CSV table of C-alpha atoms and ligand atoms in Angstrom, one decimal:
chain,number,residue,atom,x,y,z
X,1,UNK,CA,97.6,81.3,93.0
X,2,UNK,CA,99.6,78.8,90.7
X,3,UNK,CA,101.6,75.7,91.9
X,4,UNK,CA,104.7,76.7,92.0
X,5,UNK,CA,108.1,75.1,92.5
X,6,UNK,CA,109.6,77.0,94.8
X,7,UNK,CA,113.4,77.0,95.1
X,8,UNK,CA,113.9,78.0,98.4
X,9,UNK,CA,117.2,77.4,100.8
X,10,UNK,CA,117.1,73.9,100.6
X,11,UNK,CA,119.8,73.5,97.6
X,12,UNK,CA,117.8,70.4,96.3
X,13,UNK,CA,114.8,72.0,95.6
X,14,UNK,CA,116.6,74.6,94.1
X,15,UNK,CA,118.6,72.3,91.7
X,16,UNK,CA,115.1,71.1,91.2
X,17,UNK,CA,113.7,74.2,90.0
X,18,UNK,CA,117.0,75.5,87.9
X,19,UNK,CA,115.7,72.1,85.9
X,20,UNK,CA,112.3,72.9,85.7
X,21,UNK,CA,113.5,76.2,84.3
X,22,UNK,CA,115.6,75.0,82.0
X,23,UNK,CA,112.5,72.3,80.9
X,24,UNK,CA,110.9,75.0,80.3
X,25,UNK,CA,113.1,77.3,77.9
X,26,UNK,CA,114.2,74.1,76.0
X,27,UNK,CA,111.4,73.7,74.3
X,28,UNK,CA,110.2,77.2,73.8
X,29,UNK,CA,110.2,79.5,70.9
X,30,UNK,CA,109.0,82.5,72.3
X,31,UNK,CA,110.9,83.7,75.3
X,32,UNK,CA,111.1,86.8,77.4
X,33,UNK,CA,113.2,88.5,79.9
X,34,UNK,CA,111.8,91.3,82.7
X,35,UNK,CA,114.2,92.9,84.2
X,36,UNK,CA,114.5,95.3,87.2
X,37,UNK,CA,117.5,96.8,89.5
X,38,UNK,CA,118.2,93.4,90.7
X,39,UNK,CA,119.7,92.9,87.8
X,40,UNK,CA,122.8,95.0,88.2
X,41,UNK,CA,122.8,94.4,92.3
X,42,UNK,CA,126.1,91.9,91.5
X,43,UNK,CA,127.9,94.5,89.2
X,44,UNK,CA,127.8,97.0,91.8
X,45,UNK,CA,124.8,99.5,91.3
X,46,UNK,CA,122.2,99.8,94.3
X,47,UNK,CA,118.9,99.0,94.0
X,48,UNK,CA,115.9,101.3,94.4
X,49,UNK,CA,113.9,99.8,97.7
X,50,UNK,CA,115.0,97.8,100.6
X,51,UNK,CA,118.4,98.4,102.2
X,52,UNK,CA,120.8,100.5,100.9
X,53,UNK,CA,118.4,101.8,98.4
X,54,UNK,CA,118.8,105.0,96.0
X,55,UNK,CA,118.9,108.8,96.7
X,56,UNK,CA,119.9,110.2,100.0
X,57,UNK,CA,117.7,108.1,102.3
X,58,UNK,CA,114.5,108.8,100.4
X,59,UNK,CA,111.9,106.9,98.6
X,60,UNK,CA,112.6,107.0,95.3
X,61,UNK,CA,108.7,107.6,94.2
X,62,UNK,CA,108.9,111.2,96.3
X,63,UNK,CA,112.3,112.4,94.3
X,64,UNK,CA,112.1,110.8,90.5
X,65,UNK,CA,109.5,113.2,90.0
X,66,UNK,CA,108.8,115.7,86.8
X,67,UNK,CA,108.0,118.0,90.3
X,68,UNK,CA,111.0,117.4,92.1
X,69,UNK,CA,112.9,118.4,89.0
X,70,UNK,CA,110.9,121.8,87.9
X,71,UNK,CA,111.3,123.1,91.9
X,72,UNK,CA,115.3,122.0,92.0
X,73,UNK,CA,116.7,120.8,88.8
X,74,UNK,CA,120.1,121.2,89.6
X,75,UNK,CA,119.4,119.0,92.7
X,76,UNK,CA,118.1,116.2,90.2
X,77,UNK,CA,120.6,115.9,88.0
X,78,UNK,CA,123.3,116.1,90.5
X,79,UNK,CA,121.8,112.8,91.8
X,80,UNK,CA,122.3,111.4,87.9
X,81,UNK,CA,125.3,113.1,87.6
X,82,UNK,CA,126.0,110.3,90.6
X,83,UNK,CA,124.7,107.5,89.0
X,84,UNK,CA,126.5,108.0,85.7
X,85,UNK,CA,129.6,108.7,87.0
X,86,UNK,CA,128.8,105.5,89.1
X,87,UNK,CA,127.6,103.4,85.9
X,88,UNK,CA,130.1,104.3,84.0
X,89,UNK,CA,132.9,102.4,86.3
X,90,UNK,CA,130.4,99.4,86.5
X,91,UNK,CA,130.5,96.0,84.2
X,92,UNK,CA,127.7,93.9,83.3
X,93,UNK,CA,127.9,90.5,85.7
X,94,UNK,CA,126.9,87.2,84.2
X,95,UNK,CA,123.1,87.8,84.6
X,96,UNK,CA,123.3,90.1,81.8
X,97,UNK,CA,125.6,87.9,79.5
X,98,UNK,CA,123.4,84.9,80.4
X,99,UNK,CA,120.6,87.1,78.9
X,100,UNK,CA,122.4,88.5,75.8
X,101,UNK,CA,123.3,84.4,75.3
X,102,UNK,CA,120.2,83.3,75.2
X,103,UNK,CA,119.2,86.1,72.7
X,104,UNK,CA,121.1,84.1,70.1
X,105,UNK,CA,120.3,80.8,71.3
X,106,UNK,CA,116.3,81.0,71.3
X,107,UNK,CA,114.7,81.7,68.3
X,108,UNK,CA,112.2,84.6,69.4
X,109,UNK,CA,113.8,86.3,72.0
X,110,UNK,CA,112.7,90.0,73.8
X,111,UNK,CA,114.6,91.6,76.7
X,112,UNK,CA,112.5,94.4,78.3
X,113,UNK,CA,114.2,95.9,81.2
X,114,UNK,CA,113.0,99.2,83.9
X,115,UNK,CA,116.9,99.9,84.5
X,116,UNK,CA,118.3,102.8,83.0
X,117,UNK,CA,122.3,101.8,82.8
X,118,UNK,CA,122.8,100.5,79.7
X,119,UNK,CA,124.3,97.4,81.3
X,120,UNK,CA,122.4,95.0,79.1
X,121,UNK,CA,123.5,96.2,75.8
X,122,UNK,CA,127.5,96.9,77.2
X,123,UNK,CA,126.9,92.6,78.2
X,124,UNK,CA,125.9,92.4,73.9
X,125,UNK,CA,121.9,92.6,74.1
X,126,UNK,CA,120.4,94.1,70.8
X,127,UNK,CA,117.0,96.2,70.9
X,128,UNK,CA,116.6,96.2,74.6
X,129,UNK,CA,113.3,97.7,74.9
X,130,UNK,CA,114.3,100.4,77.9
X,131,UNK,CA,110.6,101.1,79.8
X,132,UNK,CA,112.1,103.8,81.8
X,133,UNK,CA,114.5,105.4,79.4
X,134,UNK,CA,118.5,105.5,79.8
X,135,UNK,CA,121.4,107.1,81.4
X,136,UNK,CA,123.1,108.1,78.5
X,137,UNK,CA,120.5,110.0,77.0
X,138,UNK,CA,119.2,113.7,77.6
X,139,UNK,CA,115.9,115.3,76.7
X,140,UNK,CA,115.4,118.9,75.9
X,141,UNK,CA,113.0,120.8,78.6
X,142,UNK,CA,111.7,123.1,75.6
X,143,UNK,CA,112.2,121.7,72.1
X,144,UNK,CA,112.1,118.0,73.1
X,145,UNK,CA,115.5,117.4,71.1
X,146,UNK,CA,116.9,114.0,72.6
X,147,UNK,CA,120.9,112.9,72.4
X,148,UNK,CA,123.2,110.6,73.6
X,149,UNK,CA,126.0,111.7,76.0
X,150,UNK,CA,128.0,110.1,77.6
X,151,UNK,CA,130.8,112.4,78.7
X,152,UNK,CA,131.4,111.6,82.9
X,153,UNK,CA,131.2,114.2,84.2
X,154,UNK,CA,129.2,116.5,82.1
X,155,UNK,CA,130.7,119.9,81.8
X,156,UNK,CA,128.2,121.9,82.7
X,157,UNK,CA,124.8,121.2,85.3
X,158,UNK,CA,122.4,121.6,84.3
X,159,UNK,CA,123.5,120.6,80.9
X,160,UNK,CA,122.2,123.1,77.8
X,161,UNK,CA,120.1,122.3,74.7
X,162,UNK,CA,122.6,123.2,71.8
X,163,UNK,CA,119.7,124.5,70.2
X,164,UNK,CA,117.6,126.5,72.1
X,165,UNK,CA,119.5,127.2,75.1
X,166,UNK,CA,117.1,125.5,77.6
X,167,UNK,CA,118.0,122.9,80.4
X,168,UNK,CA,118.3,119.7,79.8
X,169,UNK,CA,116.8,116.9,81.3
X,170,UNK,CA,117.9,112.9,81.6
X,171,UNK,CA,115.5,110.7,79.7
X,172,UNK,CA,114.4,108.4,81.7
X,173,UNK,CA,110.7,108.4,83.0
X,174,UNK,CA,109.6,109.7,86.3
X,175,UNK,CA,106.4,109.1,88.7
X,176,UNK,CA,103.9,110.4,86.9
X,177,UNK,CA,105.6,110.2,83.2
X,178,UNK,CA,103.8,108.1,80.5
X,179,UNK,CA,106.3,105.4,79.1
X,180,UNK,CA,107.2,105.5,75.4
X,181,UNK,CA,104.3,104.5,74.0
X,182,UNK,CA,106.0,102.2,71.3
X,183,UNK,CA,108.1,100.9,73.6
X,184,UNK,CA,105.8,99.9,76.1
X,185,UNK,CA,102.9,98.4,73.1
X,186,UNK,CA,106.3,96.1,71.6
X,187,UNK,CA,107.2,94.9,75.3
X,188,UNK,CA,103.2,94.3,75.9
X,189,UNK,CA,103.2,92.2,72.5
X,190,UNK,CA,106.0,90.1,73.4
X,191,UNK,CA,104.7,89.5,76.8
X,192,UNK,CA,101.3,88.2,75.4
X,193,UNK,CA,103.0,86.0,73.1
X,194,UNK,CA,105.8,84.5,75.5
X,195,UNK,CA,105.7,80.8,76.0
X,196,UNK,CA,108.2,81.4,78.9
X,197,UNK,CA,108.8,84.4,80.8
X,198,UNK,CA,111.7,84.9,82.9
X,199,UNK,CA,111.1,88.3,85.5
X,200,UNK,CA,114.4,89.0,87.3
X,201,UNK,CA,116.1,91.4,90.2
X,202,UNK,CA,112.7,92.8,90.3
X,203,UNK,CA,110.2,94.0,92.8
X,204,UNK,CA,107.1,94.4,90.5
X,205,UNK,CA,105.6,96.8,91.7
X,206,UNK,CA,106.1,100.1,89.6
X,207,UNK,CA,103.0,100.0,86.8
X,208,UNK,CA,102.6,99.5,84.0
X,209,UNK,CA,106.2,97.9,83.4
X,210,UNK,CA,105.1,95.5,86.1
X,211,UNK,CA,101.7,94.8,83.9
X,212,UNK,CA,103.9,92.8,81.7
X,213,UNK,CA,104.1,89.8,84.0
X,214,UNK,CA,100.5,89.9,84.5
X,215,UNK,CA,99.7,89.7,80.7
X,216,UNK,CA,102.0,87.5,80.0
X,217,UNK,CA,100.5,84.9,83.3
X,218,UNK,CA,97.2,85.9,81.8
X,219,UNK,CA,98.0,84.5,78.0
X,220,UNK,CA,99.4,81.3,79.6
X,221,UNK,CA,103.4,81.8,79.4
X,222,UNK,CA,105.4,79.5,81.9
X,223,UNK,CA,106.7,82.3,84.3
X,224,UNK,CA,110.1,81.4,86.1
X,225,UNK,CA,110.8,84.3,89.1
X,226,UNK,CA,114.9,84.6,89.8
X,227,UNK,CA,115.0,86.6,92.9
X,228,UNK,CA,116.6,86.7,96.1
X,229,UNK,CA,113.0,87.9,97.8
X,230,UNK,CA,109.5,87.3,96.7
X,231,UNK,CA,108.5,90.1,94.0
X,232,UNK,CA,104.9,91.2,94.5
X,233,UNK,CA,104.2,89.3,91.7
X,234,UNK,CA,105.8,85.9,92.7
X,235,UNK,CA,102.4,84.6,93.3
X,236,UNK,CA,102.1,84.1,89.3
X,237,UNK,CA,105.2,82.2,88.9
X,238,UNK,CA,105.3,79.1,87.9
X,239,UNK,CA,109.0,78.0,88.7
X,240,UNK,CA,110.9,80.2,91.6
X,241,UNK,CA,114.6,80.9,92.3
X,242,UNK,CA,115.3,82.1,95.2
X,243,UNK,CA,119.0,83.7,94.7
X,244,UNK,CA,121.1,86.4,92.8
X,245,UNK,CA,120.7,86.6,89.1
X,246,UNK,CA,124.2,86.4,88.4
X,247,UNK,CA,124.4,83.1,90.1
X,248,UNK,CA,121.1,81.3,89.1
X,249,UNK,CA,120.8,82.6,85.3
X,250,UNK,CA,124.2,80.6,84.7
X,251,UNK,CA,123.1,77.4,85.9
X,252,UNK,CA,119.5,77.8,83.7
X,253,UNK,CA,122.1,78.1,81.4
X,254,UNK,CA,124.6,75.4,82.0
X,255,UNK,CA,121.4,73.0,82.5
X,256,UNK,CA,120.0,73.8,79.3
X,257,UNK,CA,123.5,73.3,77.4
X,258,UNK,CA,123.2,69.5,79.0
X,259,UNK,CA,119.6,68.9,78.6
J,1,BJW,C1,118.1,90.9,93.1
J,1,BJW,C2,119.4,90.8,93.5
J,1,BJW,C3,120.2,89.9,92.8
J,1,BJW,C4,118.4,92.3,94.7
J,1,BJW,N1,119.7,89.2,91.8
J,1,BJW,N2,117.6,90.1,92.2
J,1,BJW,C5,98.8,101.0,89.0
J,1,BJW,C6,98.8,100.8,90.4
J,1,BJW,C7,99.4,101.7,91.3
J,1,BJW,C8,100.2,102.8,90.9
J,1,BJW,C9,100.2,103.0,89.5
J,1,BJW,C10,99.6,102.1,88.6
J,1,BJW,N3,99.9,102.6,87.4
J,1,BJW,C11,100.7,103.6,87.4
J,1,BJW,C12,100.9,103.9,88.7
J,1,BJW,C13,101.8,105.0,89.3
J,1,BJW,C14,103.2,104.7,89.3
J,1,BJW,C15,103.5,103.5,90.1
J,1,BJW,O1,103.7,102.4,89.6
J,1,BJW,N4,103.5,103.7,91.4
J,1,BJW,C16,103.7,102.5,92.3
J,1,BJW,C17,105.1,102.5,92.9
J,1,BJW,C18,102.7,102.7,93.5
J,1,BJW,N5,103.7,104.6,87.9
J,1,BJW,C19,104.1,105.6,87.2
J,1,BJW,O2,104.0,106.8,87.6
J,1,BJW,C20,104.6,105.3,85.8
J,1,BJW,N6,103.9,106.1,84.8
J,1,BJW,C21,102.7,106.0,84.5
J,1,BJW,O3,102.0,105.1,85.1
J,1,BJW,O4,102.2,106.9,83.6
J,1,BJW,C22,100.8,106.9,83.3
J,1,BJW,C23,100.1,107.8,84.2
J,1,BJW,C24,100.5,109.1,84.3
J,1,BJW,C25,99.8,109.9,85.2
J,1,BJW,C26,98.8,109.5,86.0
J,1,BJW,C27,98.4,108.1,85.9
J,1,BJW,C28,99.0,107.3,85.0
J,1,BJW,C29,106.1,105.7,85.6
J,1,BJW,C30,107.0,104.9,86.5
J,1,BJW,C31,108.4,105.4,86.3
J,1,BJW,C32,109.3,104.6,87.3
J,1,BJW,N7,110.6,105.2,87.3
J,1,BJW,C33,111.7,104.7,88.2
J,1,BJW,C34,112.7,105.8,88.3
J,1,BJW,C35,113.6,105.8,87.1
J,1,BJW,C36,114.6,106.8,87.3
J,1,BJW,C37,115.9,106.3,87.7
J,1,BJW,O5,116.3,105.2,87.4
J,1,BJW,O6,116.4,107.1,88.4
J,1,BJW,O7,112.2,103.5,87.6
J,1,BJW,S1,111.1,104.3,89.8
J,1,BJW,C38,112.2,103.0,90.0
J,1,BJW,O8,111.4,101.8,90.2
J,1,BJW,C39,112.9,102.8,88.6
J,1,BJW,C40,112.8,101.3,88.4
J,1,BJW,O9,112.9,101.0,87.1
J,1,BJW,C41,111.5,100.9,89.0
J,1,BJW,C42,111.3,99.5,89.4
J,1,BJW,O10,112.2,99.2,90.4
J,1,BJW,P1,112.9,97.7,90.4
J,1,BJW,O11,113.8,97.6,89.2
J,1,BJW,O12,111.9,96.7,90.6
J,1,BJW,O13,113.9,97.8,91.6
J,1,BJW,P2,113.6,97.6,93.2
J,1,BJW,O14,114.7,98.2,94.0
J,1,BJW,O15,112.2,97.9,93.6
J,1,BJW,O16,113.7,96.0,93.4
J,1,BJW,C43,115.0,95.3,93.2
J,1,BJW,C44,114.7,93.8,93.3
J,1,BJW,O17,115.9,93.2,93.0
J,1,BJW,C45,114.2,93.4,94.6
J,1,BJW,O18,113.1,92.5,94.4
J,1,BJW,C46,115.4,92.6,95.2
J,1,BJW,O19,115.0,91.4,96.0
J,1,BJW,C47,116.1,92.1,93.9
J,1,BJW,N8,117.5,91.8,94.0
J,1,BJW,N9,119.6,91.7,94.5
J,1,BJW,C48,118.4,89.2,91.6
J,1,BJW,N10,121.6,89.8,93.1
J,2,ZN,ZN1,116.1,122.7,73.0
């Protein structure tokens, strides 16, 4: 267990901890930003757990399965179909365009993210490393050939490989999948060189993305949790925000313009 500052409800020890935060990243070369679902909550797109949470009422580790999808594809991808058509009315919120900031502002900066909506890059983020792959991408079943599309709605469901005529899949990584191995190795190494490491709007506990705040803990980095709710990994944090991302990433921000 660390000692943590913990900004809880009390809005002193809050504005406490958004300047230990921004302490923090002032002086630091190497930074890097975790993000989950959280992330997105304020521009609109529902998280995976907790209330309100994704697909039809169930947990979302019995349906984002390579299983689910061989015994009922169409059933799948209708539930993407959803979120595209969802994420493609959505805008990033100022979480994501504090992030993209600070991409030019610090001189090493890595944004790994498990979120799949491409709302990072639409705020200006450049080589997001996506764990778990990305809405606007599909994956061949049979030849493995991987596009972009973003046509809402898709024409066809399943969608077709132009090539070989098979079913398409998203790409995005289910329970069970292995993440892309250079991905995941790039997001690893930033992690265990981060001086500070920010984790937000997530609740660590999908492996290995979740790994990365553990590695990073474990090679010393400052880690600063912005979260409404404990993450299962808050107990590593150094610095704590309880709070939405879109509100408490801004004043990091603003504190770090004055400081
Ligand atoms: C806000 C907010 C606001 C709200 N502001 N915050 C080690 C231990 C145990 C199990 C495993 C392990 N290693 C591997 C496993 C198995 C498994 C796993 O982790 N299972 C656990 C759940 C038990 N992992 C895998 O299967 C992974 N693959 C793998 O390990 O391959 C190797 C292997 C293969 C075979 C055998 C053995 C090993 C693959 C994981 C793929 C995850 N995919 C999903 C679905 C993607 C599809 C899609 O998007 O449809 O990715 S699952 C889902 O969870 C999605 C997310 O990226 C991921 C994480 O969720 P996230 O982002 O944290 O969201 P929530 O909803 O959980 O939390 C939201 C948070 O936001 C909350 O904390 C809120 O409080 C907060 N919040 N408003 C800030 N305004
Ligand atoms: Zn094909």
């Amino acid at each position: 267990m660390r000692a943590s500052r913990n900004g809880g409800d009390n809005p002193a020890m809050l504005e406490d901890s958004i300047k230990a935060a921004a302490r923090a990243l002032s002086g630091a070369g190497q930074v890097m930003a975790f993000t989950g679902a959280g992330v997105s909550a304020e521009s609109g797109v529902a998280t995976f757990r907790g209330a309100g949470g994704l697909w039809e009422g169930q947990p979302v580790e019995q349906v984002a399965t390579p299983e689910a999808f061989r015994r009922d594809p169409l059933r799948v991808w209708r539930f993407y179909e959803a979120r595209r058509v969802q994420a493609s009315t959505v805008r990033p919120n100022p979480a994501h365009e504090t992030l993209a900031r600070w991409q030019r502002r610090f001189p090493a900066f890595c944004l790994a993210t498990q979120n799949v909506d491409g709302l990072h890059q639409a705020a200006g983020s450049r080589e997001v490393l996506e764990l778990h792959g990305g809405l606007w991408r599909v994956r061949c079943t049979a030849c493995d050939r991987q596009r972009e599309d973003r046509t809402v709605p898709l024409p066809e469901l399943p969608p077709r490989c132009s090539a070989c005529g098979a079913i398409e899949r998203p790409d995005i990584v289910w329970f069970g999948e292995v993440l892309p191995t250079d991905i995941l190795s790039a997001a690893a190494q930033a992690a265990a060189k981060a001086e500070v490491f920010v984790v937000v709007g997530t609740s660590a506990v999908v492996y290995p993305a979740a790994g990365l705040v553990e590695i990073a803990a474990s090679a010393g980095a400052t880690i600063i949790e912005v979260n409404p709710a404990a993450s299962a990994l808050a107990h590593l944090a150094d610095i704590v925000l309880r709070g939405p991302a879109g509100e408490l990433l801004p004043r990091i921000d603003a504190t770090l313009e004055v400081s």
